């Protein structure tokens, strides 16, 4: 039989072992959890920048369309497609829906640029030139924002998928984020000649 001292020592060792396991688990789980939270917030912030640039683009487009409309009244179909793409963006609730609206607008803008080639006096209009410069700058900012977003999604998804992050992500319901992807066939910009 064990004496009271021996039973007390065994109980103390058991309690210390349990506390040590809890401390070690906390030292692993807490930093990983915090990394996941930080990663998710970084992805959300990067997506907000993409949305900011998309909104800037969608705000500029009506001004461009109105300027072109005065010169190209018979091109109503393109203006309708642009308006529909803007509406689609306004109703987008997911990254995929926003990406699709962006692709539709890019396609309509490409066709609009081809129409613009047919109106040489439009190309010399000061307001049109200013709007085109603004749109070009916005397109550049949008490209950078999309790249930054996809980079942060990649980092977050790596954390969610790697061990032991995948265990912790599963415990706290962190899921992989969607990339901002373009439709097939729009990888190349249309050739537009303003000569």
PDB file of C-alpha atoms in Angstrom:
ATOM      1  CA  UNK A   1       0.000   0.000   0.000  1.00  0.00           C
ATOM      2  CA  UNK A   2       0.947   3.570  -0.633  1.00  0.00           C
ATOM      3  CA  UNK A   3       1.294   6.057   2.148  1.00  0.00           C
ATOM      4  CA  UNK A   4      -0.515   9.372   2.154  1.00  0.00           C
ATOM      5  CA  UNK A   5       2.691  11.132   1.118  1.00  0.00           C
ATOM      6  CA  UNK A   6       3.192   8.832  -1.861  1.00  0.00           C
ATOM      7  CA  UNK A   7      -0.429   9.279  -3.010  1.00  0.00           C
ATOM      8  CA  UNK A   8      -0.131  13.062  -2.563  1.00  0.00           C
ATOM      9  CA  UNK A   9       3.099  13.091  -4.603  1.00  0.00           C
ATOM     10  CA  UNK A  10       1.521  11.030  -7.378  1.00  0.00           C
ATOM     11  CA  UNK A  11      -1.499  13.366  -7.464  1.00  0.00           C
ATOM     12  CA  UNK A  12       0.785  16.410  -7.544  1.00  0.00           C
ATOM     13  CA  UNK A  13       2.818  14.938 -10.405  1.00  0.00           C
ATOM     14  CA  UNK A  14      -0.389  14.184 -12.312  1.00  0.00           C
ATOM     15  CA  UNK A  15      -1.682  17.733 -11.812  1.00  0.00           C
ATOM     16  CA  UNK A  16       1.673  19.201 -12.879  1.00  0.00           C
ATOM     17  CA  UNK A  17       1.717  16.961 -15.970  1.00  0.00           C
ATOM     18  CA  UNK A  18      -1.813  18.032 -16.929  1.00  0.00           C
ATOM     19  CA  UNK A  19      -0.943  21.702 -16.443  1.00  0.00           C
ATOM     20  CA  UNK A  20       2.238  21.247 -18.506  1.00  0.00           C
ATOM     21  CA  UNK A  21       0.260  19.650 -21.359  1.00  0.00           C
ATOM     22  CA  UNK A  22      -2.288  22.502 -21.264  1.00  0.00           C
ATOM     23  CA  UNK A  23       0.476  25.133 -21.279  1.00  0.00           C
ATOM     24  CA  UNK A  24       2.284  23.449 -24.188  1.00  0.00           C
ATOM     25  CA  UNK A  25      -0.971  23.125 -26.140  1.00  0.00           C
ATOM     26  CA  UNK A  26      -1.769  26.788 -25.497  1.00  0.00           C
ATOM     27  CA  UNK A  27       1.730  27.775 -26.641  1.00  0.00           C
ATOM     28  CA  UNK A  28       1.033  26.011 -29.954  1.00  0.00           C
ATOM     29  CA  UNK A  29      -2.634  26.904 -30.465  1.00  0.00           C
ATOM     30  CA  UNK A  30      -2.709  30.577 -29.443  1.00  0.00           C
ATOM     31  CA  UNK A  31       0.001  31.834 -31.853  1.00  0.00           C
ATOM     32  CA  UNK A  32      -1.453  29.805 -34.750  1.00  0.00           C
ATOM     33  CA  UNK A  33      -4.955  31.068 -33.996  1.00  0.00           C
ATOM     34  CA  UNK A  34      -3.669  34.651 -33.859  1.00  0.00           C
ATOM     35  CA  UNK A  35      -1.852  34.127 -37.190  1.00  0.00           C
ATOM     36  CA  UNK A  36      -5.093  32.892 -38.742  1.00  0.00           C
ATOM     37  CA  UNK A  37      -7.031  35.899 -37.422  1.00  0.00           C
ATOM     38  CA  UNK A  38      -4.334  38.280 -38.667  1.00  0.00           C
ATOM     39  CA  UNK A  39      -4.234  36.533 -42.031  1.00  0.00           C
ATOM     40  CA  UNK A  40      -7.993  36.699 -42.418  1.00  0.00           C
ATOM     41  CA  UNK A  41      -8.004  40.418 -41.582  1.00  0.00           C
ATOM     42  CA  UNK A  42      -5.177  41.001 -44.069  1.00  0.00           C
ATOM     43  CA  UNK A  43      -7.169  39.219 -46.786  1.00  0.00           C
ATOM     44  CA  UNK A  44     -10.240  41.291 -45.937  1.00  0.00           C
ATOM     45  CA  UNK A  45      -8.207  44.515 -46.072  1.00  0.00           C
ATOM     46  CA  UNK A  46      -6.698  43.539 -49.424  1.00  0.00           C
ATOM     47  CA  UNK A  47     -10.170  42.745 -50.772  1.00  0.00           C
ATOM     48  CA  UNK A  48     -11.365  46.151 -49.581  1.00  0.00           C
ATOM     49  CA  UNK A  49      -8.604  47.723 -51.696  1.00  0.00           C
ATOM     50  CA  UNK A  50      -9.729  45.726 -54.734  1.00  0.00           C
ATOM     51  CA  UNK A  51     -13.303  46.873 -54.115  1.00  0.00           C
ATOM     52  CA  UNK A  52     -12.073  50.449 -53.712  1.00  0.00           C
ATOM     53  CA  UNK A  53     -10.394  50.349 -57.121  1.00  0.00           C
ATOM     54  CA  UNK A  54     -13.350  48.567 -58.715  1.00  0.00           C
ATOM     55  CA  UNK A  55     -15.633  51.256 -57.320  1.00  0.00           C
ATOM     56  CA  UNK A  56     -13.352  53.983 -58.670  1.00  0.00           C
ATOM     57  CA  UNK A  57     -13.438  52.319 -62.059  1.00  0.00           C
ATOM     58  CA  UNK A  58     -17.208  51.883 -61.978  1.00  0.00           C
ATOM     59  CA  UNK A  59     -17.598  55.547 -60.985  1.00  0.00           C
ATOM     60  CA  UNK A  60     -15.420  56.722 -63.893  1.00  0.00           C
ATOM     61  CA  UNK A  61     -17.096  54.591 -66.522  1.00  0.00           C
ATOM     62  CA  UNK A  62     -20.418  56.538 -66.687  1.00  0.00           C
ATOM     63  CA  UNK A  63     -18.498  59.769 -67.339  1.00  0.00           C
ATOM     64  CA  UNK A  64     -16.550  58.071 -70.113  1.00  0.00           C
ATOM     65  CA  UNK A  65     -19.701  56.551 -71.564  1.00  0.00           C
ATOM     66  CA  UNK A  66     -21.548  59.881 -71.502  1.00  0.00           C
ATOM     67  CA  UNK A  67     -18.648  61.584 -73.275  1.00  0.00           C
ATOM     68  CA  UNK A  68     -18.557  58.907 -75.951  1.00  0.00           C
ATOM     69  CA  UNK A  69     -22.380  58.787 -76.303  1.00  0.00           C
ATOM     70  CA  UNK A  70     -22.408  62.247 -77.813  1.00  0.00           C
ATOM     71  CA  UNK A  71     -20.216  60.988 -80.633  1.00  0.00           C
ATOM     72  CA  UNK A  72     -21.524  57.445 -81.001  1.00  0.00           C
ATOM     73  CA  UNK A  73     -25.268  57.368 -80.557  1.00  0.00           C
ATOM     74  CA  UNK A  74     -25.610  54.211 -82.667  1.00  0.00           C
ATOM     75  CA  UNK A  75     -23.430  52.184 -80.271  1.00  0.00           C
ATOM     76  CA  UNK A  76     -26.248  51.730 -77.735  1.00  0.00           C
ATOM     77  CA  UNK A  77     -25.598  47.978 -77.297  1.00  0.00           C
ATOM     78  CA  UNK A  78     -22.146  48.589 -75.791  1.00  0.00           C
ATOM     79  CA  UNK A  79     -23.516  51.219 -73.425  1.00  0.00           C
ATOM     80  CA  UNK A  80     -26.183  48.763 -72.298  1.00  0.00           C
ATOM     81  CA  UNK A  81     -23.564  46.072 -71.659  1.00  0.00           C
ATOM     82  CA  UNK A  82     -21.512  48.504 -69.591  1.00  0.00           C
ATOM     83  CA  UNK A  83     -24.566  49.517 -67.560  1.00  0.00           C
ATOM     84  CA  UNK A  84     -25.469  45.859 -67.004  1.00  0.00           C
ATOM     85  CA  UNK A  85     -21.931  45.040 -65.835  1.00  0.00           C
ATOM     86  CA  UNK A  86     -22.021  47.955 -63.395  1.00  0.00           C
ATOM     87  CA  UNK A  87     -25.350  46.718 -62.018  1.00  0.00           C
ATOM     88  CA  UNK A  88     -23.939  43.208 -61.737  1.00  0.00           C
ATOM     89  CA  UNK A  89     -21.017  44.583 -59.721  1.00  0.00           C
ATOM     90  CA  UNK A  90     -23.362  46.507 -57.458  1.00  0.00           C
ATOM     91  CA  UNK A  91     -25.229  43.286 -56.705  1.00  0.00           C
ATOM     92  CA  UNK A  92     -22.088  41.147 -56.203  1.00  0.00           C
ATOM     93  CA  UNK A  93     -21.847  39.473 -52.805  1.00  0.00           C
ATOM     94  CA  UNK A  94     -18.806  37.249 -53.261  1.00  0.00           C
ATOM     95  CA  UNK A  95     -15.317  37.525 -54.695  1.00  0.00           C
ATOM     96  CA  UNK A  96     -16.387  35.325 -57.594  1.00  0.00           C
ATOM     97  CA  UNK A  97     -19.411  37.482 -58.432  1.00  0.00           C
ATOM     98  CA  UNK A  98     -17.305  40.651 -58.273  1.00  0.00           C
ATOM     99  CA  UNK A  99     -14.656  39.051 -60.488  1.00  0.00           C
ATOM    100  CA  UNK A 100     -17.306  38.060 -63.035  1.00  0.00           C
ATOM    101  CA  UNK A 101     -18.756  41.586 -63.053  1.00  0.00           C
ATOM    102  CA  UNK A 102     -15.224  42.953 -63.488  1.00  0.00           C
ATOM    103  CA  UNK A 103     -14.636  40.599 -66.425  1.00  0.00           C
ATOM    104  CA  UNK A 104     -17.920  41.626 -68.060  1.00  0.00           C
ATOM    105  CA  UNK A 105     -17.065  45.305 -67.661  1.00  0.00           C
ATOM    106  CA  UNK A 106     -13.547  44.738 -69.045  1.00  0.00           C
ATOM    107  CA  UNK A 107     -15.049  43.039 -72.081  1.00  0.00           C
ATOM    108  CA  UNK A 108     -17.542  45.861 -72.680  1.00  0.00           C
ATOM    109  CA  UNK A 109     -14.827  48.498 -72.219  1.00  0.00           C
ATOM    110  CA  UNK A 110     -12.659  46.688 -74.773  1.00  0.00           C
ATOM    111  CA  UNK A 111     -15.481  46.924 -77.299  1.00  0.00           C
ATOM    112  CA  UNK A 112     -15.979  50.581 -76.376  1.00  0.00           C
ATOM    113  CA  UNK A 113     -12.319  51.294 -77.116  1.00  0.00           C
ATOM    114  CA  UNK A 114     -12.746  49.775 -80.573  1.00  0.00           C
ATOM    115  CA  UNK A 115     -15.750  52.067 -81.153  1.00  0.00           C
ATOM    116  CA  UNK A 116     -13.689  55.055 -80.043  1.00  0.00           C
ATOM    117  CA  UNK A 117     -11.197  54.364 -82.839  1.00  0.00           C
ATOM    118  CA  UNK A 118     -13.958  55.190 -85.332  1.00  0.00           C
ATOM    119  CA  UNK A 119     -14.374  58.732 -83.960  1.00  0.00           C
ATOM    120  CA  UNK A 120     -11.164  60.754 -84.440  1.00  0.00           C
ATOM    121  CA  UNK A 121     -12.679  63.970 -83.090  1.00  0.00           C
ATOM    122  CA  UNK A 122     -13.556  62.162 -79.865  1.00  0.00           C
ATOM    123  CA  UNK A 123      -9.928  61.160 -79.346  1.00  0.00           C
ATOM    124  CA  UNK A 124      -8.920  64.835 -79.410  1.00  0.00           C
ATOM    125  CA  UNK A 125     -11.628  65.914 -76.929  1.00  0.00           C
ATOM    126  CA  UNK A 126     -10.004  67.189 -73.712  1.00  0.00           C
ATOM    127  CA  UNK A 127     -12.573  65.668 -71.364  1.00  0.00           C
ATOM    128  CA  UNK A 128     -12.346  62.325 -73.138  1.00  0.00           C
ATOM    129  CA  UNK A 129      -8.548  62.372 -72.908  1.00  0.00           C
ATOM    130  CA  UNK A 130      -8.684  63.195 -69.198  1.00  0.00           C
ATOM    131  CA  UNK A 131     -11.200  60.413 -68.560  1.00  0.00           C
ATOM    132  CA  UNK A 132      -9.106  57.894 -70.495  1.00  0.00           C
ATOM    133  CA  UNK A 133      -6.038  58.870 -68.434  1.00  0.00           C
ATOM    134  CA  UNK A 134      -8.050  58.440 -65.220  1.00  0.00           C
ATOM    135  CA  UNK A 135      -9.335  55.077 -66.396  1.00  0.00           C
ATOM    136  CA  UNK A 136      -5.830  53.924 -67.352  1.00  0.00           C
ATOM    137  CA  UNK A 137      -4.537  54.931 -63.915  1.00  0.00           C
ATOM    138  CA  UNK A 138      -7.430  53.115 -62.275  1.00  0.00           C
ATOM    139  CA  UNK A 139      -6.740  49.990 -64.313  1.00  0.00           C
ATOM    140  CA  UNK A 140      -3.137  50.052 -63.079  1.00  0.00           C
ATOM    141  CA  UNK A 141      -4.222  50.496 -59.462  1.00  0.00           C
ATOM    142  CA  UNK A 142      -6.754  47.714 -59.891  1.00  0.00           C
ATOM    143  CA  UNK A 143      -4.105  45.354 -61.249  1.00  0.00           C
ATOM    144  CA  UNK A 144      -1.879  46.064 -58.237  1.00  0.00           C
ATOM    145  CA  UNK A 145      -4.794  45.639 -55.802  1.00  0.00           C
ATOM    146  CA  UNK A 146      -5.766  42.307 -57.400  1.00  0.00           C
ATOM    147  CA  UNK A 147      -2.179  41.077 -57.153  1.00  0.00           C
ATOM    148  CA  UNK A 148      -1.905  42.168 -53.516  1.00  0.00           C
ATOM    149  CA  UNK A 149      -5.221  40.482 -52.716  1.00  0.00           C
ATOM    150  CA  UNK A 150      -4.209  37.219 -54.363  1.00  0.00           C
ATOM    151  CA  UNK A 151      -0.839  37.307 -52.552  1.00  0.00           C
ATOM    152  CA  UNK A 152      -2.559  37.669 -49.171  1.00  0.00           C
ATOM    153  CA  UNK A 153      -5.040  34.922 -50.064  1.00  0.00           C
ATOM    154  CA  UNK A 154      -2.136  32.643 -50.939  1.00  0.00           C
ATOM    155  CA  UNK A 155      -0.428  33.310 -47.590  1.00  0.00           C
ATOM    156  CA  UNK A 156      -3.662  32.771 -45.675  1.00  0.00           C
ATOM    157  CA  UNK A 157      -4.544  29.600 -47.575  1.00  0.00           C
ATOM    158  CA  UNK A 158      -1.036  28.246 -46.935  1.00  0.00           C
ATOM    159  CA  UNK A 159      -1.542  28.803 -43.202  1.00  0.00           C
ATOM    160  CA  UNK A 160      -4.969  27.152 -43.301  1.00  0.00           C
ATOM    161  CA  UNK A 161      -3.668  24.112 -45.187  1.00  0.00           C
ATOM    162  CA  UNK A 162      -0.292  23.509 -43.467  1.00  0.00           C
ATOM    163  CA  UNK A 163       0.180  21.429 -40.348  1.00  0.00           C
ATOM    164  CA  UNK A 164      -0.505  22.284 -37.495  1.00  0.00           C
ATOM    165  CA  UNK A 165      -2.393  25.307 -38.825  1.00  0.00           C
ATOM    166  CA  UNK A 166      -4.876  23.050 -40.596  1.00  0.00           C
ATOM    167  CA  UNK A 167      -5.877  21.465 -37.277  1.00  0.00           C
ATOM    168  CA  UNK A 168      -6.349  24.813 -35.595  1.00  0.00           C
ATOM    169  CA  UNK A 169      -8.123  26.259 -38.647  1.00  0.00           C
ATOM    170  CA  UNK A 170     -10.503  23.311 -38.548  1.00  0.00           C
ATOM    171  CA  UNK A 171     -11.155  23.718 -34.823  1.00  0.00           C
ATOM    172  CA  UNK A 172     -12.024  27.413 -35.233  1.00  0.00           C
ATOM    173  CA  UNK A 173     -13.784  27.131 -38.644  1.00  0.00           C
ATOM    174  CA  UNK A 174     -11.261  29.108 -40.699  1.00  0.00           C
ATOM    175  CA  UNK A 175     -11.714  28.283 -44.388  1.00  0.00           C
ATOM    176  CA  UNK A 176      -9.638  28.956 -47.470  1.00  0.00           C
ATOM    177  CA  UNK A 177     -10.367  32.204 -49.306  1.00  0.00           C
ATOM    178  CA  UNK A 178     -11.176  32.534 -53.014  1.00  0.00           C
ATOM    179  CA  UNK A 179      -8.683  34.054 -55.417  1.00  0.00           C
ATOM    180  CA  UNK A 180      -9.711  36.936 -57.664  1.00  0.00           C
ATOM    181  CA  UNK A 181      -9.606  35.141 -60.995  1.00  0.00           C
ATOM    182  CA  UNK A 182     -10.313  36.335 -64.491  1.00  0.00           C
ATOM    183  CA  UNK A 183     -12.356  34.575 -67.142  1.00  0.00           C
ATOM    184  CA  UNK A 184     -10.531  32.545 -69.712  1.00  0.00           C
ATOM    185  CA  UNK A 185      -9.806  34.512 -72.844  1.00  0.00           C
ATOM    186  CA  UNK A 186      -9.393  37.944 -71.238  1.00  0.00           C
ATOM    187  CA  UNK A 187      -5.746  37.450 -70.363  1.00  0.00           C
ATOM    188  CA  UNK A 188      -4.669  39.616 -73.291  1.00  0.00           C
ATOM    189  CA  UNK A 189      -5.656  43.234 -73.641  1.00  0.00           C
ATOM    190  CA  UNK A 190      -7.303  44.139 -76.919  1.00  0.00           C
ATOM    191  CA  UNK A 191      -5.140  45.894 -79.472  1.00  0.00           C
ATOM    192  CA  UNK A 192      -6.319  49.480 -79.742  1.00  0.00           C
ATOM    193  CA  UNK A 193      -4.708  51.930 -82.144  1.00  0.00           C
ATOM    194  CA  UNK A 194      -5.362  55.636 -81.610  1.00  0.00           C
ATOM    195  CA  UNK A 195      -3.462  56.755 -84.704  1.00  0.00           C
TER     196      UNK A 195
END
